[in-house]
Amino acid sequence: MTHVPVTYKGGIYRHDEIIDLIEDLGGYIIQKHVIAQEIVLQALVPREDIELIRRIGKPLTGEVTPSPLVGTEIAVVTPSLEIHHLPHASCDVAEYIRRFGAKTNMVGLARGFGKRIAQLNDEERDVINEHDLAVYLLGDFETCIERKFPVLRRGIDVPIVLCGGPSTEALRRIIDPPVEGYVGGIGRFMHRTKESEEIGKLEEVVGEITRVLDQRREDLARDPLSISPARLMDIIAENVEEIHEVLSPTPITVQMQGLRVKLPYDTFAPVIRKLVIDEGTTIGDLATVSPSRMRDYILLRIKPFSETNIVL
Amino acid sequence: MEAVEYFEVECPEAAGREYYRKIADVVLLDHNLLRVIRKLHIFIDPKVPIFVATGVTRKLPGIVRVRDFADVNVKDTNVTISIGDEAYLAPLLRILWDKFGKERVNQPDRFTIVLSVGEGEGDIADLPVYDPSESIYKDLIYVLQVIQPEGFKVRRQYYGGNRFYLVASEDTLPDDIEDLVRQKFALMGVEG
């Protein structure tokens, strides 16, 4: 059964039927938003059942659209969170990616500005490495990007999509060794993205991210994970009561290879490690449970089949 | 940018030049300063790196005095001020309190101030209240700091006599920076 990421948008009336349906079909609800009279569900559902959900949702004015980025956590990295980069350049990109289902976090570097003086510290590096992908939003000058990008990418081992003012070809030319994705023509700007040309640029960013992540999914499929992150999320949500008291929009954030559980590490890591998944297999057997560099959250990395010899 | 007589961005990188033209335009518009500027020349060289912005302002509105926004009636030792434009009320009250002390300044209602003045103190109408050029130059320098590339922490700025400039870099500024500024002013046809 292959799961496809989709977004369901519909009225709040009888929406629990849709939730039950998705769960009964073996799908997973990743995130649920209630916005006044409307509900937005981001879910992973079995490919062959999309039509069924669409049919049942129709009388409830429900709409099912594919969202390629559901179940991913993306870092949007800007050299700083000063007025030079906020709100338009960074927020518009972060917000637009979110519409396609991704959970985006903005990472504003403490000393990322300037050409010669740009730096990346170990905390920033580790936080970025906890994501599935990092989108770097740099400035308008080729000279600066060429000089500072090697510093900003040092130690980063997740795929990078680089955005900057110069053309895509120019970015490709100046970056060595190459990164996974490039989008030119979107550097520093001080106005809201409203015109169709600018929205087109944001589309391009999403397209590039989707392409890079699809590639990554293919790589992962060669040595599949021992358990799907979405299923692991369900197990934790069922067994750890305290997670329902967390007020974050996503108390458990689903990533491509793991989860971020927003509970204190010291108290809950042993609990999570010992949770039984199936016939004596515990979460600790299938995943590494480590402290996250983000607050005192817990980071779960699911081990691949080659390490555990189990696929659930 | 039609309102500005001369507006140029000079930069060795063509793409960067166009972006910064747009950035300067948007930022000046957002801060409502387009009508204040007569000429503006921005020079950026990311290789050095250096940012130089030079400009000339239009004739700025003069100092606002009490008679510009209020009616003043003097009767013996009592002066009654009827406020027309409330925008200047707060700075005026502050000045009066400093000058006469709070006990001699009465404000029976929102638009009226009654003062008891001594001999020879009745010339309230000509009292300067607010100098717009002061805040406009401050705003101009702030706006240029927003326009300049981020991280250029070493700055030199100047304003006065209808002219202003801001030089910024992330390295120590070169000794001959005044010459560069003079050159940029000369490009606009203004004597350095």
Coordinates of N, CA and C in Angstrom, one line a residue, chain A residues 80 82-85 113-117 140-144 165 185 188 190-191, chain B residues 11 13 16 19-20 22-23 26 44 46-47 145-148 150-151 153 170-171:
Chain A
S80 N 19.7 36.6 8.4 CA 19.4 37.2 9.7 C 17.9 37.4 9.7
E82 N 16.7 40.4 10.4 CA 16.5 41.9 10.5 C 15.6 42.4 9.4
I83 N 15.3 43.7 9.4 CA 14.4 44.3 8.5 C 14.8 44.0 7.0
H84 N 16.1 43.8 6.8 CA 16.6 43.6 5.4 C 16.0 42.3 4.8
H85 N 15.8 41.3 5.7 CA 15.3 40.1 5.2 C 13.8 39.8 5.6
F113 N 24.9 37.6 8.3 CA 25.0 38.8 7.4 C 26.4 39.1 6.9
G114 N 26.4 40.0 5.9 CA 27.7 40.4 5.4 C 28.4 39.4 4.5
K115 N 29.5 39.8 3.9 CA 30.2 38.9 3.0 C 31.3 38.2 3.7
R116 N 32.3 39.0 4.2 CA 33.4 38.5 4.8 C 33.1 37.9 6.2
I117 N 32.2 38.6 6.9 CA 32.0 38.3 8.3 C 30.9 37.3 8.6
D140 N 21.4 39.5 -3.3 CA 21.3 39.9 -4.7 C 22.6 39.9 -5.5
F141 N 23.7 39.8 -4.8 CA 25.0 39.9 -5.4 C 25.7 38.6 -5.6
E142 N 26.2 38.3 -6.8 CA 26.9 37.1 -7.1 C 28.2 37.0 -6.2
T143 N 28.9 38.1 -6.2 CA 30.2 38.1 -5.4 C 30.0 37.7 -4.0
C144 N 28.9 38.2 -3.3 CA 28.7 37.9 -1.9 C 28.3 36.4 -1.8
G165 N 19.4 36.3 -5.8 CA 19.1 37.2 -6.8 C 19.6 36.9 -8.2
G185 N 16.8 34.6 -9.3 CA 15.8 35.6 -9.4 C 15.0 35.8 -8.2
R188 N 17.0 39.4 -2.4 CA 16.5 40.3 -1.4 C 15.5 41.2 -2.1
M190 N 11.9 44.0 -1.0 CA 11.3 44.7 0.2 C 9.8 44.9 0.0
H191 N 9.2 44.1 -0.9 CA 7.8 44.3 -1.1 C 7.1 43.0 -1.1
Chain B
C11 N 26.4 50.0 -10.0 CA 26.9 48.8 -9.4 C 27.5 47.9 -10.6
E13 N 27.5 44.8 -10.9 CA 26.7 43.6 -11.3 C 25.3 44.1 -11.8
G16 N 22.2 42.9 -9.8 CA 22.2 43.5 -8.5 C 21.7 45.0 -8.6
Y19 N 17.9 45.1 -8.9 CA 17.3 44.8 -7.6 C 17.3 45.9 -6.7
Y20 N 18.5 46.6 -6.6 CA 18.7 47.6 -5.6 C 17.9 48.9 -6.0
K22 N 15.0 48.8 -7.4 CA 13.7 48.5 -7.0 C 13.5 48.6 -5.4
I23 N 14.6 48.1 -4.7 CA 14.5 48.1 -3.3 C 14.5 49.6 -2.8
V26 N 11.0 51.1 -3.4 CA 10.0 50.6 -2.5 C 10.2 51.1 -1.1
I44 N 27.1 50.9 -5.2 CA 27.4 49.7 -4.5 C 28.5 48.9 -5.2
P46 N 30.0 45.3 -4.4 CA 30.1 44.2 -3.5 C 31.5 43.6 -3.4
K47 N 32.3 43.9 -4.3 CA 33.7 43.3 -4.3 C 34.5 44.0 -3.2
Q145 N 19.9 53.2 5.7 CA 20.4 52.1 6.4 C 19.6 50.8 6.1
V146 N 18.3 51.0 5.8 CA 17.4 49.9 5.4 C 17.8 49.5 4.0
I147 N 18.1 50.5 3.1 CA 18.4 50.1 1.7 C 19.7 49.4 1.6
Q148 N 20.7 49.9 2.4 CA 22.1 49.3 2.2 C 22.1 47.8 2.4
E150 N 22.7 44.3 4.0 CA 22.8 44.1 5.4 C 24.2 43.6 5.9
G151 N 24.6 43.9 7.1 CA 25.9 43.5 7.6 C 27.0 44.6 7.4
K153 N 28.3 47.2 8.9 CA 28.2 47.8 10.2 C 29.1 49.0 10.4
E170 N 31.6 46.7 5.5 CA 31.8 45.8 6.6 C 33.2 45.8 7.1
D171 N 34.1 46.5 6.3 CA 35.5 46.7 6.6 C 35.7 48.2 7.1

